[in-house]
XYZ file of C-alpha atoms in Angstrom:
397
model
C -0.011 -3.807 -14.944
C 0.402 -6.386 -17.746
C -3.539 -6.396 -17.922
C -6.482 -6.467 -20.723
C -6.606 -2.547 -22.197
C -9.580 -0.825 -20.571
C -10.233 2.484 -23.001
C -10.487 4.274 -19.976
C -7.966 3.520 -18.559
C -5.442 6.223 -20.064
C -5.525 8.736 -18.525
C -3.926 12.305 -18.410
C -2.358 13.773 -16.023
C -5.673 16.406 -14.916
C -6.139 18.029 -11.331
C -8.299 16.264 -8.930
C -11.499 16.791 -7.781
C -11.810 20.112 -5.704
C -11.478 19.273 -2.020
C -12.839 21.827 1.480
C -9.959 24.643 1.995
C -7.905 24.028 4.823
C -8.130 25.929 7.526
C -5.255 28.711 7.425
C -1.817 29.265 5.173
C -0.247 26.825 6.894
C -2.900 24.132 6.455
C -2.869 24.636 2.689
C 0.609 24.446 2.141
C 1.216 21.089 3.954
C -1.681 20.011 2.223
C -0.245 20.951 -1.252
C 2.000 18.657 -3.680
C 4.139 19.467 -5.850
C 4.017 17.491 -8.740
C 6.285 17.284 -12.155
C 6.332 15.582 -14.892
C 9.395 14.466 -15.906
C 8.879 11.767 -18.797
C 5.859 11.193 -21.307
C 5.315 9.076 -24.047
C 5.824 6.132 -22.164
C 5.017 2.359 -23.616
C 3.321 0.796 -20.397
C 5.999 1.833 -17.473
C 5.752 -0.156 -14.533
C 9.101 -0.484 -12.025
C 11.366 1.705 -11.606
C 14.962 2.726 -9.479
C 16.962 5.510 -8.737
C 20.798 5.043 -8.609
C 23.021 7.393 -6.167
C 24.111 9.823 -8.405
C 19.815 10.472 -9.077
C 19.566 8.482 -12.506
C 16.618 7.424 -12.908
C 15.936 3.656 -14.756
C 11.935 2.739 -15.709
C 11.038 -0.660 -17.260
C 8.863 -0.580 -20.315
C 6.565 -3.009 -21.400
C 6.281 -2.197 -24.611
C 3.612 -2.230 -27.464
C 3.212 -6.123 -28.031
C 3.878 -6.242 -31.917
C 2.906 -3.658 -34.159
C 0.650 -4.920 -37.648
C -0.162 -7.473 -35.378
C -4.421 -8.535 -35.931
C -7.053 -7.278 -33.836
C -7.736 -9.117 -31.201
C -4.690 -11.342 -31.557
C -2.033 -11.799 -28.786
C 1.426 -11.356 -30.624
C 4.837 -10.850 -29.256
C 7.076 -8.374 -30.386
C 10.390 -6.836 -29.446
C 9.318 -3.514 -28.287
C 10.254 -3.772 -24.610
C 12.679 -1.604 -23.459
C 14.373 0.276 -20.594
C 13.416 3.929 -20.397
C 16.995 6.464 -18.609
C 16.437 9.833 -17.403
C 20.208 10.914 -16.119
C 19.651 14.486 -15.977
C 18.623 16.442 -18.755
C 19.334 13.908 -20.493
C 16.467 11.026 -21.468
C 15.667 8.085 -23.758
C 15.722 4.857 -24.133
C 18.959 2.787 -23.327
C 17.914 -1.327 -24.214
C 15.741 -1.872 -26.362
C 14.532 -5.070 -27.974
C 12.858 -6.783 -25.074
C 9.758 -9.457 -25.609
C 6.671 -7.538 -25.278
C 3.385 -9.700 -25.310
C 0.078 -7.761 -26.343
C -3.526 -8.636 -27.537
C -3.800 -6.206 -30.029
C -6.953 -3.415 -29.399
C -10.146 -4.096 -31.496
C -10.764 -0.612 -31.256
C -8.609 2.055 -32.221
C -8.978 4.357 -29.768
C -8.518 1.836 -27.150
C -4.827 1.648 -25.424
C -2.359 -1.520 -25.936
C -1.458 -2.639 -22.962
C 1.493 -4.936 -22.734
C 2.708 -7.881 -20.848
C 6.963 -7.079 -20.788
C 9.471 -5.598 -19.088
C 8.181 -5.183 -15.273
C 11.215 -3.799 -13.119
C 14.351 -3.066 -13.634
C 17.584 -1.763 -11.918
C 21.622 -1.019 -13.068
C 24.102 -4.124 -12.591
C 27.207 -2.789 -12.856
C 28.078 -1.451 -16.259
C 25.008 -2.790 -17.392
C 21.167 -3.387 -16.201
C 18.646 -6.183 -14.812
C 15.316 -6.672 -16.024
C 12.099 -8.358 -15.261
C 9.822 -9.082 -17.086
C 6.054 -9.981 -16.519
C 3.528 -12.688 -18.759
C 0.511 -14.620 -17.604
C 0.909 -17.951 -17.941
C 3.330 -21.042 -18.271
C 6.053 -22.738 -19.979
C 3.061 -24.131 -22.629
C 1.409 -20.629 -23.017
C 4.661 -18.892 -23.593
C 6.284 -21.647 -26.403
C 3.103 -20.869 -28.456
C 3.610 -17.350 -28.767
C 6.854 -18.372 -30.535
C 10.848 -17.891 -30.392
C 10.812 -13.914 -29.127
C 8.339 -14.935 -26.255
C 11.190 -17.513 -25.033
C 12.628 -14.701 -22.157
C 9.237 -13.531 -21.239
C 8.207 -14.364 -17.515
C 12.050 -13.979 -16.569
C 14.704 -11.936 -15.062
C 17.125 -11.546 -17.397
C 20.510 -9.057 -18.061
C 20.129 -6.318 -20.569
C 22.263 -7.903 -22.780
C 19.880 -11.109 -22.370
C 21.361 -12.973 -20.597
C 18.555 -15.481 -18.161
C 18.970 -14.744 -14.721
C 16.852 -16.810 -13.393
C 13.066 -18.175 -14.440
C 9.665 -18.068 -12.094
C 7.651 -19.400 -15.544
C 9.348 -23.060 -15.036
C 8.829 -22.653 -11.450
C 5.204 -22.020 -11.784
C 4.970 -24.626 -14.499
C 7.006 -27.396 -12.670
C 5.829 -26.595 -9.142
C 3.194 -24.639 -9.272
C 3.830 -24.009 -5.303
C 0.436 -22.318 -4.495
C -1.633 -25.173 -5.311
C -2.168 -25.652 -1.388
C -4.454 -23.079 -1.221
C -6.817 -24.777 -2.881
C -7.815 -23.104 -6.300
C -10.119 -24.383 -8.556
C -8.633 -25.618 -11.696
C -10.831 -24.040 -14.484
C -13.040 -21.339 -15.379
C -11.557 -18.664 -15.210
C -8.688 -19.751 -12.906
C -5.956 -20.987 -14.990
C -4.011 -23.721 -12.710
C -0.463 -22.400 -14.276
C -0.200 -18.669 -14.182
C 3.114 -16.791 -13.468
C 3.436 -13.135 -14.087
C 6.825 -11.956 -11.909
C 6.471 -8.193 -10.846
C 9.080 -6.673 -8.794
C 12.573 -8.331 -7.604
C 14.992 -6.908 -4.874
C 18.336 -8.458 -4.449
C 18.743 -10.847 -1.320
C 22.761 -11.061 -0.417
C 24.122 -12.594 -4.573
C 21.067 -13.235 -5.060
C 17.122 -11.523 -5.927
C 13.690 -12.457 -4.519
C 10.812 -12.192 -7.094
C 7.172 -11.429 -6.439
C 5.109 -13.505 -8.983
C 1.675 -12.350 -8.938
C -0.116 -14.774 -11.069
C 1.439 -17.751 -8.615
C 0.778 -15.576 -5.210
C 4.449 -16.479 -4.438
C 7.853 -15.218 -3.346
C 10.691 -16.897 -5.392
C 13.991 -17.132 -4.630
C 16.247 -16.942 -7.473
C 20.136 -18.067 -6.757
C 23.360 -19.165 -8.553
C 23.162 -20.967 -12.059
C 19.227 -20.025 -11.599
C 18.137 -21.975 -8.995
C 14.889 -21.315 -8.226
C 13.426 -21.555 -4.628
C 9.871 -21.002 -3.077
C 10.204 -18.698 -0.317
C 6.770 -17.656 0.361
C 3.543 -18.376 -0.162
C 1.112 -15.959 0.462
C -2.420 -16.992 1.297
C -6.044 -15.674 -0.061
C -7.717 -12.702 1.799
C -10.991 -13.348 3.309
C -12.837 -10.138 3.516
C -16.757 -8.708 3.642
C -18.954 -8.777 0.920
C -21.926 -6.999 1.446
C -24.965 -8.532 -1.121
C -23.047 -11.920 -0.859
C -22.624 -13.026 -3.681
C -23.457 -9.933 -5.737
C -20.570 -8.300 -4.505
C -19.093 -9.201 -7.938
C -16.092 -6.996 -9.148
C -17.096 -4.252 -12.182
C -15.866 -5.368 -15.804
C -13.437 -3.471 -15.795
C -11.969 -4.213 -12.481
C -11.852 -8.299 -14.130
C -9.831 -6.998 -17.176
C -7.312 -5.366 -15.202
C -6.891 -8.419 -13.367
C -6.889 -10.586 -15.908
C -3.509 -11.483 -16.591
C -2.197 -11.005 -13.119
C -4.501 -13.551 -11.426
C -7.741 -14.280 -12.391
C -10.221 -14.205 -9.820
C -12.043 -16.789 -9.018
C -13.532 -16.196 -5.675
C -15.412 -18.167 -3.052
C -18.819 -16.382 -0.793
C -19.227 -17.783 2.067
C -22.371 -17.968 3.438
C -21.524 -15.016 6.112
C -21.125 -13.040 3.096
C -17.058 -12.561 3.694
C -15.175 -13.318 0.098
C -11.946 -15.252 -0.269
C -9.535 -13.108 -3.329
C -6.315 -14.073 -4.095
C -3.202 -12.162 -2.372
C -1.354 -11.062 -5.741
C 1.687 -9.666 -4.498
C 3.209 -7.150 -6.368
C 5.949 -4.898 -4.611
C 8.914 -5.894 -2.480
C 12.077 -3.597 -0.958
C 14.586 -4.318 2.094
C 13.354 -2.424 4.945
C 16.059 -0.372 7.113
C 15.789 -2.949 9.607
C 16.867 -5.883 7.120
C 13.747 -7.538 6.905
C 11.535 -7.507 3.288
C 8.150 -5.845 3.152
C 5.905 -7.645 0.230
C 3.132 -5.739 -0.856
C 0.107 -7.856 -1.905
C -2.957 -6.358 -4.282
C -5.725 -8.343 -2.456
C -7.403 -8.700 -5.651
C -7.847 -5.107 -6.218
C -10.493 -4.972 -3.386
C -10.991 -1.914 -0.850
C -9.063 -2.537 2.335
C -8.041 -5.836 0.700
C -4.217 -5.143 0.546
C -1.168 -6.396 3.270
C 1.854 -5.605 3.553
C 3.775 -9.179 4.754
C 7.242 -8.391 6.364
C 10.080 -11.239 6.010
C 12.322 -11.908 7.570
C 14.886 -14.613 5.545
C 14.604 -18.635 6.687
C 11.317 -17.398 8.437
C 7.596 -17.368 7.565
C 6.032 -13.718 6.723
C 3.642 -11.853 8.876
C 1.377 -9.796 8.216
C 3.226 -6.267 9.285
C 0.027 -3.536 8.027
C -3.415 -4.317 6.197
C -6.633 -2.570 5.479
C -4.933 -0.865 1.959
C -5.953 -0.972 -1.485
C -4.800 -2.309 -4.579
C -0.901 -2.395 -3.170
C 1.163 -2.102 -6.388
C 4.553 -1.034 -5.211
C 6.238 -0.232 -1.847
C 9.882 1.979 -1.752
C 11.525 2.892 1.743
C 12.490 6.529 2.318
C 15.539 8.130 3.866
C 14.317 7.964 7.023
C 13.563 4.678 7.503
C 9.810 4.805 6.348
C 7.750 2.658 3.350
C 6.196 4.544 0.811
C 3.026 2.594 -0.386
C 1.507 3.239 -3.678
C -1.707 2.672 -4.899
C -3.014 2.172 -8.500
C -6.284 3.310 -7.500
C -8.894 4.070 -4.837
C -11.679 1.537 -6.431
C -13.509 1.149 -9.923
C -16.842 2.769 -11.115
C -19.391 0.960 -13.547
C -19.003 4.505 -15.192
C -16.498 6.974 -15.551
C -12.486 5.734 -14.847
C -11.341 4.347 -11.846
C -10.335 6.418 -9.120
C -7.637 8.068 -8.152
C -4.768 6.221 -6.681
C -3.015 7.470 -3.565
C 0.350 7.329 -1.969
C 0.956 6.538 2.065
C 3.822 6.653 4.027
C 4.001 4.273 7.003
C 5.986 3.957 10.192
C 7.993 1.242 10.765
C 7.880 1.234 14.274
C 4.252 2.205 15.182
C 2.516 1.404 11.801
C 1.448 4.543 11.671
C -0.457 5.012 8.007
C -0.035 9.408 6.717
C -1.058 10.083 3.127
C 0.886 11.833 0.921
C -0.869 14.856 -1.288
C -1.171 13.785 -4.555
C -3.907 16.244 -5.659
C -5.559 13.138 -7.200
C -3.972 13.634 -9.904
C -2.447 9.658 -9.322
C -3.674 7.706 -12.273
C -3.342 3.717 -12.901
C 0.387 3.870 -11.079
C 2.238 0.972 -10.677
C 5.933 1.881 -10.550
C 7.344 3.553 -6.855
C 10.970 4.700 -6.358
C 12.458 7.047 -3.518
C 15.335 9.226 -5.185
C 18.477 10.599 -3.203
C 16.671 13.821 -1.848
C 14.025 11.651 -0.266
C 11.575 12.572 -3.294
C 9.218 10.133 -4.868
C 8.864 9.181 -7.871
C 5.855 7.018 -9.631
C 5.063 5.684 -13.228
C 1.826 7.100 -14.151
C -0.815 6.106 -16.880
C 0.610 3.139 -17.057
C -1.536 1.324 -19.735
C -1.188 2.378 -22.974
C 1.354 5.087 -24.637
C 0.864 8.198 -22.202
C 2.911 6.679 -19.447
C 4.447 9.135 -17.567
C 7.406 9.547 -14.956
C 6.315 11.713 -12.253
C 8.066 13.595 -8.784
C 5.851 13.940 -5.999
C 7.731 16.236 -3.463
C 6.499 17.753 -0.224
């Protein structure tokens, strides 16, 4: 994620915690996960896509600007698109904008804001970049930052600019988020995009909305995702951990209100989007990374978005499998005051019954943010998505 670096977030792919033994060999086979590392040493890998021939494209947010002074935010041209095609793999687009605060601890991974999503576009590529602010914030970072937060071609032509849209309109002002303190009134961080006819739909995790991008770069507000009200045992004492705050920092600073009845309001933080087999778009929200706070919305263009599923945790991406089901990727099962975040999960959601079934991953998902389904129903995930030890893994059942 386009998040502040946290030392414990760079987690290598290791066996998960011991689990109870299945009652029979048949159960053991059913519960086993077949996980393969396809690529490694990726720089802050985020969203990905798979083409019909099995070619995989990964958006790498880069490492900011090499040589940047510790504790300083700098913009470099280290963002890229990584391609895996059969036995060949490597970067096919380089020189994309990447913003990062240089760590003060040399052992701390660099967390960058840059390319967040990618897909093939004819003979080239379409790349969506994250950011974390408004046009004034972007301008202060210099000329190299001009295309941060935009939907652009691999050659650099800007298709749409969610940062400009957020700066001019600030659509989620209607949700009543107070300005000042931790909360920036103008905050855009484009996360994922999907084609919608001849245009595109972009989830903006910072702005809590869905932005349409049409002809000539025209942008429209297609949906605004309201805050979620969750139980908060202990009332005001149920604050996110320091790690949780850092992970959220450049997505959507979580100024929250604890009501007298103990409920807490958290921002939606829209993330993954996919077009379902029924023609509707499904959009996930991260629910402030609170346990059980994520929702999946169903949107038929031209109509109001409605909650399709709820009770999930920290969903960062969505995909559709070849059977018409949704696949939801969880960033983490929760944060701990000590030690790394809990492993993430993959869940399959039946689009007709809404039944949720966990796909075994043996506890090996660590800060995973990107998700795609291949031509043979195999699942690809970007793992260890904070730092320079990122991975592309394949999950088969």
